PDB file of C-alpha atoms in Angstrom:
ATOM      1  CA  UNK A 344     -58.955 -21.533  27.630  1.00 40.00           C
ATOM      2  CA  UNK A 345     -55.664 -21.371  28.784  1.00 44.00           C
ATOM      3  CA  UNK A 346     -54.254 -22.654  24.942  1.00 40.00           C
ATOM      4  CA  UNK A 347     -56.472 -20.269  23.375  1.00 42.00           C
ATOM      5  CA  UNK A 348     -54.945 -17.663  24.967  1.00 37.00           C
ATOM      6  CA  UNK A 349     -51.580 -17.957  24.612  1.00 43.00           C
ATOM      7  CA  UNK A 350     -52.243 -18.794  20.901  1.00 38.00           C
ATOM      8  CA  UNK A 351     -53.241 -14.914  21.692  1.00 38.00           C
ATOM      9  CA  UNK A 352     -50.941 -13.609  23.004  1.00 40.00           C
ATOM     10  CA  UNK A 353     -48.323 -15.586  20.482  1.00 39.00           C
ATOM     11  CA  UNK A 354     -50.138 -13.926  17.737  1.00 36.00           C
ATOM     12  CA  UNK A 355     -50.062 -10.662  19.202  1.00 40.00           C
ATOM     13  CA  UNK A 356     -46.288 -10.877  19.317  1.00 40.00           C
ATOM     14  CA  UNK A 357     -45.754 -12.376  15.967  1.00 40.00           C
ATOM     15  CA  UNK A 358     -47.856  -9.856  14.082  1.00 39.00           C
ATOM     16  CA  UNK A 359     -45.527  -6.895  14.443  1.00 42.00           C
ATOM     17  CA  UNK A 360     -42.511  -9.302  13.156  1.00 40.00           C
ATOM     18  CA  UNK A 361     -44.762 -10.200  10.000  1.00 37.00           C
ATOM     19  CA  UNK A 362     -45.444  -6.517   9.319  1.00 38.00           C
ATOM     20  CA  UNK A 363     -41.573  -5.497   9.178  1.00 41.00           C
ATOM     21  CA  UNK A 364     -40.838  -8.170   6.491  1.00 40.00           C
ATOM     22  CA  UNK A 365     -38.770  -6.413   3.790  1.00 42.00           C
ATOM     23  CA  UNK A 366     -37.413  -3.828   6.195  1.00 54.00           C
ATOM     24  CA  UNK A 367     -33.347  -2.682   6.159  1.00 69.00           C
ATOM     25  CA  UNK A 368     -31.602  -5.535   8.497  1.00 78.00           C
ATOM     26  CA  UNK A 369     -29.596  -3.917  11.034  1.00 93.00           C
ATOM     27  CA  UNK A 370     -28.055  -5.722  13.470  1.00 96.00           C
ATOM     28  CA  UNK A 371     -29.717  -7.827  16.202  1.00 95.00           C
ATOM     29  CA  UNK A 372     -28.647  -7.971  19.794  1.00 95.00           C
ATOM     30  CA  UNK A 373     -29.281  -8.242  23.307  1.00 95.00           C
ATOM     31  CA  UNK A 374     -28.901  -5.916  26.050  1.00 95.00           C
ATOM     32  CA  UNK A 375     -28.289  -7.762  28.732  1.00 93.00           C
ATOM     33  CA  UNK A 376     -29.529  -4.841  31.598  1.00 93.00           C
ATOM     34  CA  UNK A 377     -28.505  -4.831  34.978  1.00 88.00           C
ATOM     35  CA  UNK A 378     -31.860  -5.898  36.675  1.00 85.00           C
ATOM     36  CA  UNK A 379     -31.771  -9.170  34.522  1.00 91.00           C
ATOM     37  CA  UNK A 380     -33.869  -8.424  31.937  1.00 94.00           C
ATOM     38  CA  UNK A 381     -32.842  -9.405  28.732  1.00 96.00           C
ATOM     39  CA  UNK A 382     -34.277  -6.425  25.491  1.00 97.00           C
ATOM     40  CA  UNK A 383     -33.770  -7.603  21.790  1.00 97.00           C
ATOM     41  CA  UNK A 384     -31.777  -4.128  20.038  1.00 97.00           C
ATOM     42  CA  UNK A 385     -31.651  -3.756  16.522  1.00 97.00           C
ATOM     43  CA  UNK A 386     -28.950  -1.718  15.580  1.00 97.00           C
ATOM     44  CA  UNK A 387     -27.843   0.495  12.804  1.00 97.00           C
ATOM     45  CA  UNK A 388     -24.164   1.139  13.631  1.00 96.00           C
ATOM     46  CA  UNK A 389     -22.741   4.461  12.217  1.00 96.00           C
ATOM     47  CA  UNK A 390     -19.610   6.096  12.397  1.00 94.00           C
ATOM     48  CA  UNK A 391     -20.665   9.258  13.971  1.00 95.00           C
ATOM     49  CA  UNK A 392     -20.831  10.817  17.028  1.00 95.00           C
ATOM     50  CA  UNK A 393     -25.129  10.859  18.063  1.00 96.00           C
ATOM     51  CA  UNK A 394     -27.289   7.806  18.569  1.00 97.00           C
ATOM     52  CA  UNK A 395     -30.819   7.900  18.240  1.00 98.00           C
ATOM     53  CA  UNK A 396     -32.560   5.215  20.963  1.00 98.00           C
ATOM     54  CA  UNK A 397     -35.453   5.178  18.952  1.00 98.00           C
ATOM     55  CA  UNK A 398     -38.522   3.621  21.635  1.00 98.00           C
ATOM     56  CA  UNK A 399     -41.622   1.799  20.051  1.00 97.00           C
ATOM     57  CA  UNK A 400     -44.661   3.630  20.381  1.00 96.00           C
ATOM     58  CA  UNK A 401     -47.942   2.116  21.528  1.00 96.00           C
ATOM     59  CA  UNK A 402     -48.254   0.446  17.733  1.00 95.00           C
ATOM     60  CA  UNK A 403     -44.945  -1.320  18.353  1.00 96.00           C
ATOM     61  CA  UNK A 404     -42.234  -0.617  16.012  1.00 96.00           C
ATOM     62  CA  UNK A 405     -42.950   0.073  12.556  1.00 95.00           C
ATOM     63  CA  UNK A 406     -41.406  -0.626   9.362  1.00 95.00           C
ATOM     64  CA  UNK A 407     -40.671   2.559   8.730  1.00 96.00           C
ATOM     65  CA  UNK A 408     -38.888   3.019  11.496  1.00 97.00           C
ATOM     66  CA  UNK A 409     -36.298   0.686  10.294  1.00 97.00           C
ATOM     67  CA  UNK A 410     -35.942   2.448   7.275  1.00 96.00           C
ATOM     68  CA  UNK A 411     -35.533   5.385   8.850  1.00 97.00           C
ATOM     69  CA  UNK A 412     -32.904   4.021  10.853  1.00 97.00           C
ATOM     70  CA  UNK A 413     -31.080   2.281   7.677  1.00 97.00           C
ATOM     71  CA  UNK A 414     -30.988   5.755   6.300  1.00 97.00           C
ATOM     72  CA  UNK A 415     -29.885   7.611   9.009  1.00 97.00           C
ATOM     73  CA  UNK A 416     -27.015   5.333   9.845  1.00 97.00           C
ATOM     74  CA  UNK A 417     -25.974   6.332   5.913  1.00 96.00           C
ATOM     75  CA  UNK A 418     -25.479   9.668   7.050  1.00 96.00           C
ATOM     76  CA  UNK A 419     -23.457   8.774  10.542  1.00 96.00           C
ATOM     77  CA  UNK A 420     -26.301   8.666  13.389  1.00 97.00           C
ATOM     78  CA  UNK A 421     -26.228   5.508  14.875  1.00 98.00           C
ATOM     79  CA  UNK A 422     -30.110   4.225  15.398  1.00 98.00           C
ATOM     80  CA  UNK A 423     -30.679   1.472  18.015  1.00 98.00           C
ATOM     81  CA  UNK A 424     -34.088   0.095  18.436  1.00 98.00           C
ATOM     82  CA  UNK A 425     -35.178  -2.146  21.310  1.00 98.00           C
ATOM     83  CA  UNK A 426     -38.459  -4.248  21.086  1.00 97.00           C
ATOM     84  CA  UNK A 427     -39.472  -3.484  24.789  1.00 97.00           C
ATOM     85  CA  UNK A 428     -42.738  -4.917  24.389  1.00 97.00           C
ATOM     86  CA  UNK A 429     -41.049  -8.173  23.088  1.00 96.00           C
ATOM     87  CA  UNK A 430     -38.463  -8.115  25.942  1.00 97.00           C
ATOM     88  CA  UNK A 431     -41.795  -8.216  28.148  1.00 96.00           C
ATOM     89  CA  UNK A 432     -44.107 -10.989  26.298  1.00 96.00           C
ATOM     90  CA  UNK A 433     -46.662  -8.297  25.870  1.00 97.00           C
ATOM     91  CA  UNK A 434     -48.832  -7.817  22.903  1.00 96.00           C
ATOM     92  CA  UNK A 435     -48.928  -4.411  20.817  1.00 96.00           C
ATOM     93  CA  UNK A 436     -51.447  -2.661  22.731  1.00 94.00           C
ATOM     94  CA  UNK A 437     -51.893   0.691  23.876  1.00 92.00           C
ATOM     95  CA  UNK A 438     -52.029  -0.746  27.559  1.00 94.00           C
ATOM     96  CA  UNK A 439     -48.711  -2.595  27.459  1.00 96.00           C
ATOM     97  CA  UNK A 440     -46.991   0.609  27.467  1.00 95.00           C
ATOM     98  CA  UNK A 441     -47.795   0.883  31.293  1.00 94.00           C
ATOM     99  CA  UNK A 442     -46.430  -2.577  31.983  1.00 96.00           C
ATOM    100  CA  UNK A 443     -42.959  -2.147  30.670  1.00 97.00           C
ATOM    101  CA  UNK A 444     -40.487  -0.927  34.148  1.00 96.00           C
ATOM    102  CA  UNK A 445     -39.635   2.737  33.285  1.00 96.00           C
ATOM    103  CA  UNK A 446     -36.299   1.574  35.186  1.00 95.00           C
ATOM    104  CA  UNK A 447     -35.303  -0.254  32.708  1.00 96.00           C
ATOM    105  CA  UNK A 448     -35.708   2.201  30.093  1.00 96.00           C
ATOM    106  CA  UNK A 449     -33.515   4.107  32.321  1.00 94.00           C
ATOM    107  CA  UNK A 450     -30.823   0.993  32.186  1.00 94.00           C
ATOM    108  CA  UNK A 451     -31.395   1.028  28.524  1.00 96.00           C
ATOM    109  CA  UNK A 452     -30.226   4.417  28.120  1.00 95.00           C
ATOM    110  CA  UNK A 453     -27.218   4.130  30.069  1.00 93.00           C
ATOM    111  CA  UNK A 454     -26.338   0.607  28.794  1.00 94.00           C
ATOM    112  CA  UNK A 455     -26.628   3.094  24.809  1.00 94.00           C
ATOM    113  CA  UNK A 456     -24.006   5.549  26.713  1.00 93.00           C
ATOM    114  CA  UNK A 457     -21.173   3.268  27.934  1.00 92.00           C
ATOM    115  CA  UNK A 458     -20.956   1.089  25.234  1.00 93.00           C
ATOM    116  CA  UNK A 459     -21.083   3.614  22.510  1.00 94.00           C
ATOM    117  CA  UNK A 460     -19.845   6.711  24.210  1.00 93.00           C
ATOM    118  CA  UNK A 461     -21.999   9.030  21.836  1.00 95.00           C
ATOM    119  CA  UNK A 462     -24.193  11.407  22.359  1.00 94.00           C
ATOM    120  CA  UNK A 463     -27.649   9.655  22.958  1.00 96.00           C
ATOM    121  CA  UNK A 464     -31.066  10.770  21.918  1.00 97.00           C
ATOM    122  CA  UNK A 465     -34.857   9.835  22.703  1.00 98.00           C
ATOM    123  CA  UNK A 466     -37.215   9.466  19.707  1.00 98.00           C
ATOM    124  CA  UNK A 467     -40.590   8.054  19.721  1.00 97.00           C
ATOM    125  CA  UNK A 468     -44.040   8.308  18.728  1.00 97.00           C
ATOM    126  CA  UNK A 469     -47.863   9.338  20.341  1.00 95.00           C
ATOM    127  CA  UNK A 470     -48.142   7.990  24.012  1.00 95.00           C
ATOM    128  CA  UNK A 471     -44.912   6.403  24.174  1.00 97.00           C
ATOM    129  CA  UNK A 472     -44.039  10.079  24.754  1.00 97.00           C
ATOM    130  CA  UNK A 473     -44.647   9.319  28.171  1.00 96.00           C
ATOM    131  CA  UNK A 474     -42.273   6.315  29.124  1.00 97.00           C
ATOM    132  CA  UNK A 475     -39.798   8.509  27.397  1.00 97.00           C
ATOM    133  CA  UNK A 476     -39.801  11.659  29.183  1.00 96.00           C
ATOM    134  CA  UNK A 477     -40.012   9.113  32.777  1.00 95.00           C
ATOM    135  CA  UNK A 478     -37.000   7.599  32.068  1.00 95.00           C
ATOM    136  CA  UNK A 479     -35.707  10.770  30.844  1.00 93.00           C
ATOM    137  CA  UNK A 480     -36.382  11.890  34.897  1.00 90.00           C
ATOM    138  CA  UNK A 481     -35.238   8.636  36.235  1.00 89.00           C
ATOM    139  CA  UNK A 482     -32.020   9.692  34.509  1.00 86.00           C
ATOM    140  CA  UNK A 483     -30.762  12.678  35.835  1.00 70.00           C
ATOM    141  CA  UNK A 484     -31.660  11.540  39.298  1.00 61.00           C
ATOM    142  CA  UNK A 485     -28.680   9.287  38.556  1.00 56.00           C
ATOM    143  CA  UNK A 486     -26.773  12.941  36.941  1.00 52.00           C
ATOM    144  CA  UNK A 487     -26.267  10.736  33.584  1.00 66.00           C
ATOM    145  CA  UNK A 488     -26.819  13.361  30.752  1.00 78.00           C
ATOM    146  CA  UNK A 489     -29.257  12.786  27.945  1.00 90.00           C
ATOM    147  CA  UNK A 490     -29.213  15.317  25.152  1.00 94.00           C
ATOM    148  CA  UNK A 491     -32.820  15.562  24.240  1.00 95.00           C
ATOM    149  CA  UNK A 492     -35.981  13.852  23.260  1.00 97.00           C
ATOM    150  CA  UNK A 493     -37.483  13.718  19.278  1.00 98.00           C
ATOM    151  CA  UNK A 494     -41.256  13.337  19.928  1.00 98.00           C
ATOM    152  CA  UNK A 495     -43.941  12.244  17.470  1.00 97.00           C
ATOM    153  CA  UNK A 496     -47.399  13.889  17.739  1.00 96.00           C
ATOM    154  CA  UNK A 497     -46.546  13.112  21.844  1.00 96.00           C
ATOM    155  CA  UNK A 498     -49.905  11.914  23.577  1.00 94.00           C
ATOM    156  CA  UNK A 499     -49.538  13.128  27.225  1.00 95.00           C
ATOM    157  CA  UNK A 500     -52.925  13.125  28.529  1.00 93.00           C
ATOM    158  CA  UNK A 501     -54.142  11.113  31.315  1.00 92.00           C
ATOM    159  CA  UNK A 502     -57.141  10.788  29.832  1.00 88.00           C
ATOM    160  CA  UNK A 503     -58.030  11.889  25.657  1.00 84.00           C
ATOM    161  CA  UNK A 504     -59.669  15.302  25.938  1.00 81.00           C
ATOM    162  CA  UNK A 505     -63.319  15.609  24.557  1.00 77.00           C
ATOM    163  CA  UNK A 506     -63.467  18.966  22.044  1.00 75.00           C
ATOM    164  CA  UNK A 507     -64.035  21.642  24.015  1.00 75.00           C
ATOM    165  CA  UNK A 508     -62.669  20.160  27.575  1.00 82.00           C
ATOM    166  CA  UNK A 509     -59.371  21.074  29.718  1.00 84.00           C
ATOM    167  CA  UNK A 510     -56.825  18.471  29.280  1.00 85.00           C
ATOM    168  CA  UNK A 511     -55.481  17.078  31.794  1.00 91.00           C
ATOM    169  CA  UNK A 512     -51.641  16.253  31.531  1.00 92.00           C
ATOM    170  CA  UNK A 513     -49.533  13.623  33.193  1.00 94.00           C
ATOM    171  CA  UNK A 514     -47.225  15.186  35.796  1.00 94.00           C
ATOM    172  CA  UNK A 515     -44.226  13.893  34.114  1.00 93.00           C
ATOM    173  CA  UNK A 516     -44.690  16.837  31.133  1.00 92.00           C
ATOM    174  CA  UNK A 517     -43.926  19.557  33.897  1.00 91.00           C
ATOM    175  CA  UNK A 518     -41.459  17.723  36.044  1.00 89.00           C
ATOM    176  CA  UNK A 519     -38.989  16.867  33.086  1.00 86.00           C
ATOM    177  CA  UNK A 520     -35.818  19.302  32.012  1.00 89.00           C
ATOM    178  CA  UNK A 521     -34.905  18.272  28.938  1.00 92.00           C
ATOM    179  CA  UNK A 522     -34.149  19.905  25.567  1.00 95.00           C
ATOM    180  CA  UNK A 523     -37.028  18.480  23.067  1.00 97.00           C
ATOM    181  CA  UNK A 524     -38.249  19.097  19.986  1.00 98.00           C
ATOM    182  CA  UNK A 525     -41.928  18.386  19.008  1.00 98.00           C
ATOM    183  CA  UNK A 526     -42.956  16.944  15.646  1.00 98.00           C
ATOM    184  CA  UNK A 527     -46.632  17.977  15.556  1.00 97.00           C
ATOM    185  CA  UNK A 528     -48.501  16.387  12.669  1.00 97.00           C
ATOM    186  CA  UNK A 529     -50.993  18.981  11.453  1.00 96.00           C
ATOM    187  CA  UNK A 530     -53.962  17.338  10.563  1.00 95.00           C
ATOM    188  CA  UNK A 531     -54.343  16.303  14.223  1.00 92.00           C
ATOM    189  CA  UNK A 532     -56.596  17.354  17.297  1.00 87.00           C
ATOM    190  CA  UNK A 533     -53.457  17.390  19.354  1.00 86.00           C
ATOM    191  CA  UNK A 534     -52.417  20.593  16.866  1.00 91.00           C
ATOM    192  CA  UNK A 535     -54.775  22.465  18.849  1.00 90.00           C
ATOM    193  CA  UNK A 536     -53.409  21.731  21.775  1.00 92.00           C
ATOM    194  CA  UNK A 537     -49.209  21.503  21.376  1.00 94.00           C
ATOM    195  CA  UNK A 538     -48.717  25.351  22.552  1.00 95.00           C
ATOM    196  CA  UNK A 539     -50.480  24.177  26.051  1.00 93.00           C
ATOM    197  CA  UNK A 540     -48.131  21.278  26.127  1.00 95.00           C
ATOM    198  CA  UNK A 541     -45.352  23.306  25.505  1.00 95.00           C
ATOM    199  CA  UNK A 542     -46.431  25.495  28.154  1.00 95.00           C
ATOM    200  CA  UNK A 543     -46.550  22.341  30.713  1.00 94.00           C
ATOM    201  CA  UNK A 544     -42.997  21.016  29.241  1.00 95.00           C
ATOM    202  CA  UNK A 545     -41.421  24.402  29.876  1.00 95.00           C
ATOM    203  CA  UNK A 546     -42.410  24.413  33.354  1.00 93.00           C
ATOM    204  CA  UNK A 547     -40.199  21.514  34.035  1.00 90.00           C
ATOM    205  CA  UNK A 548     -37.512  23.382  32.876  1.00 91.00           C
ATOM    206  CA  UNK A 549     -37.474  22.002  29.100  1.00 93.00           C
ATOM    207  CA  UNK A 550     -36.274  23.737  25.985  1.00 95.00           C
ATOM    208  CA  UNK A 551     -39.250  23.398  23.696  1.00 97.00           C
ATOM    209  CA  UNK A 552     -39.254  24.002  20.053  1.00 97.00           C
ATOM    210  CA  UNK A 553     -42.793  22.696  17.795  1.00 97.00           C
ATOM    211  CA  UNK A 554     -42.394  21.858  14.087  1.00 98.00           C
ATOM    212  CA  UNK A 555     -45.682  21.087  12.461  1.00 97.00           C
ATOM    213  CA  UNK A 556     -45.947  19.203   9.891  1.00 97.00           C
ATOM    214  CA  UNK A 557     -48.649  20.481   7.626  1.00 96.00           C
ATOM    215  CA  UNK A 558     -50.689  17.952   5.274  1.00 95.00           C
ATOM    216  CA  UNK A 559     -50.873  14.689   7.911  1.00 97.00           C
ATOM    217  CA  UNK A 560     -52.177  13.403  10.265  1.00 96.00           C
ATOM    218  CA  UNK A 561     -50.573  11.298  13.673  1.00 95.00           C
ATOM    219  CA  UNK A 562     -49.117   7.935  12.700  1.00 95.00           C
ATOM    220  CA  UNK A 563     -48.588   9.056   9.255  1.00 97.00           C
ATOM    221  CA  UNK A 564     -45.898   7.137   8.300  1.00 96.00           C
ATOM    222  CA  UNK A 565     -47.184   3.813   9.224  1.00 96.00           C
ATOM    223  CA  UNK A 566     -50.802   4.328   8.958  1.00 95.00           C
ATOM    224  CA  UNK A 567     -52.770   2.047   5.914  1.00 94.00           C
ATOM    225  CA  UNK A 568     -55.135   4.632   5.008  1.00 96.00           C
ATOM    226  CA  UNK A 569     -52.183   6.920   4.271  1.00 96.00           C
ATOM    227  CA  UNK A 570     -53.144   9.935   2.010  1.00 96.00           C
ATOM    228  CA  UNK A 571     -50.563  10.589  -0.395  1.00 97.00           C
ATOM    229  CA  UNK A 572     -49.270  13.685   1.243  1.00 96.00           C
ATOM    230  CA  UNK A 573     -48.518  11.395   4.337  1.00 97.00           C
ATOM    231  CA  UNK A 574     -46.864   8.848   2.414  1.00 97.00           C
ATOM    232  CA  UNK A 575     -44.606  12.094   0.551  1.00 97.00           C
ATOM    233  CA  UNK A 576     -43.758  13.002   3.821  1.00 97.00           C
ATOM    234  CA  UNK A 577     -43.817   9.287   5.491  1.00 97.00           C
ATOM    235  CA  UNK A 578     -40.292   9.231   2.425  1.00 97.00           C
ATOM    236  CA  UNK A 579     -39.216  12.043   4.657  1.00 97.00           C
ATOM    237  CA  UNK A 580     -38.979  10.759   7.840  1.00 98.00           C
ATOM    238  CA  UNK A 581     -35.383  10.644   8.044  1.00 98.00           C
ATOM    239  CA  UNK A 582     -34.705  14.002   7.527  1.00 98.00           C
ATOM    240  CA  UNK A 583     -37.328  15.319   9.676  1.00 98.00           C
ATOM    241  CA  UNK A 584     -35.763  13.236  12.544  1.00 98.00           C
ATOM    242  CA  UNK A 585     -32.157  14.433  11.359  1.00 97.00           C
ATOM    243  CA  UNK A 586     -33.395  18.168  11.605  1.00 97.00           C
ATOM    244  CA  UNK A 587     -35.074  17.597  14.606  1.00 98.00           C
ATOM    245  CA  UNK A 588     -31.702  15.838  16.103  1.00 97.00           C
ATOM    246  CA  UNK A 589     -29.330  19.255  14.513  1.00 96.00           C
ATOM    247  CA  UNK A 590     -31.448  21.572  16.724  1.00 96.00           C
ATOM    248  CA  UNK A 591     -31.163  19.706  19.753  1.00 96.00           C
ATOM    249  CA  UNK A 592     -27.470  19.968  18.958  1.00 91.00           C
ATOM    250  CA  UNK A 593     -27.794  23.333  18.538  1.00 86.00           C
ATOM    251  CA  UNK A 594     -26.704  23.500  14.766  1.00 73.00           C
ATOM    252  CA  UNK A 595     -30.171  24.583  13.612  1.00 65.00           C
TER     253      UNK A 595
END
């Protein structure tokens, strides 16, 4: 029993590795963090003055992701991503997202800061949202200044909402002050619901701003049912990360 499953859980870690095959290489390295744990980075050095600390959402981190990062580097935004769930021995679930130390995504963030002295930004995708925006919080306890958070058709429910039933947020989306703009895929029930999470971000003391993204639906630039409007604008993704990144800065 005990073979079988680690042959699981060895699977479960190898899988996302087999699905980036033929991604842009960046560079791979190891933030040491403070508390001890070791996190494997792959990163996209640039010339400029932002980083992007782009966090894997619940589905891991896609290839598309490194793309994006390959092509944003191009353009001077330095794009680090860290395999948290790799760092941990977890598999790719939704679940394991709750298991990775929100403290050390706090280290994370800072460890981005001193060694590159750029400006550093948050992007990630559905309920990753959430270990984002709490390590966001754990930040400024610690008066370190992050610049803003890029979030993917954000999942911050505690539980999914039925149609027709009050949603019920977690706390962290009205106790976080952070600029952050909201990429809302369209063709999603969240749609519906994005003005009442702005409302709850904005409590907090966030700057809000929604972009929807007409013709997809969540996940739509990794999903394998794509339609082929979501794979048009899946070719996109770096500029609608890079537009997303100008208004934080204010140039949009």
């Amino acid at each position: 029993m005990h073979v079988h499953f680690r042959l699981a859980m060895l699977l479960a870690l190898l899988f996302p590795l087999a699905a980036l095959a033929g991604s842009p290489k960046g560079i791979a390295q190891t933030s040491h963090l403070p508390g001890g744990t070791d996190v494997p980075v792959t990163v996209f050095p640039a010339k400029g003055q932002t980083l992007l600390l782009w966090l894997p959402s619940e589905s891991g981190l896609a290839a598309a992701e490194y793309r994006a990062a390959a092509a944003l580097a191009k353009t001077g935004t330095e794009v680090w991503l860290p395999d948290l769930q790799g760092a941990y021995f977890l598999p790719v679930v939704p679940s394991s997202l709750q298991k990775i130390p929100v403290a050390d995504v706090v280290r994370l963030i800072t460890v981005a800061q001193q060694r590159s002295r750029k400006a550093v930004y948050l992007v990630t995708e559905g309920r990753s949202a959430a270990l984002a925006l709490q390590a966001a919080a754990g930040l400024h306890k610690s008066r370190q200044k992050l610049r803003g958070a890029i979030l993917l058709s954000p999942n911050l429910y505690v539980e999914t909402p039925a149609p027709g039933e009050e949603a019920e947020y977690l706390s962290v989306a009205s106790r976080t002050k952070l600029p952050v703009v909201i990429l809302q895929a369209e063709n999603s029930p969240w749609k519906w619901r994005v003005e009442q999470l702005r409302s709850h971000l904005e409590q907090g003391g966030s700057k809000v701003k929604v972009v929807l993204l007409p013709g997809v639906r969540d996940r739509f630039y990794f999903r394998d049912d794509a339609l082929p409007p979501e794979q048009a604008l899946a070719a996109r993704l770096p500029e609608l990360v890079q537009n997303a990144e100008k208004t934080l800065e204010g140039k949009r």
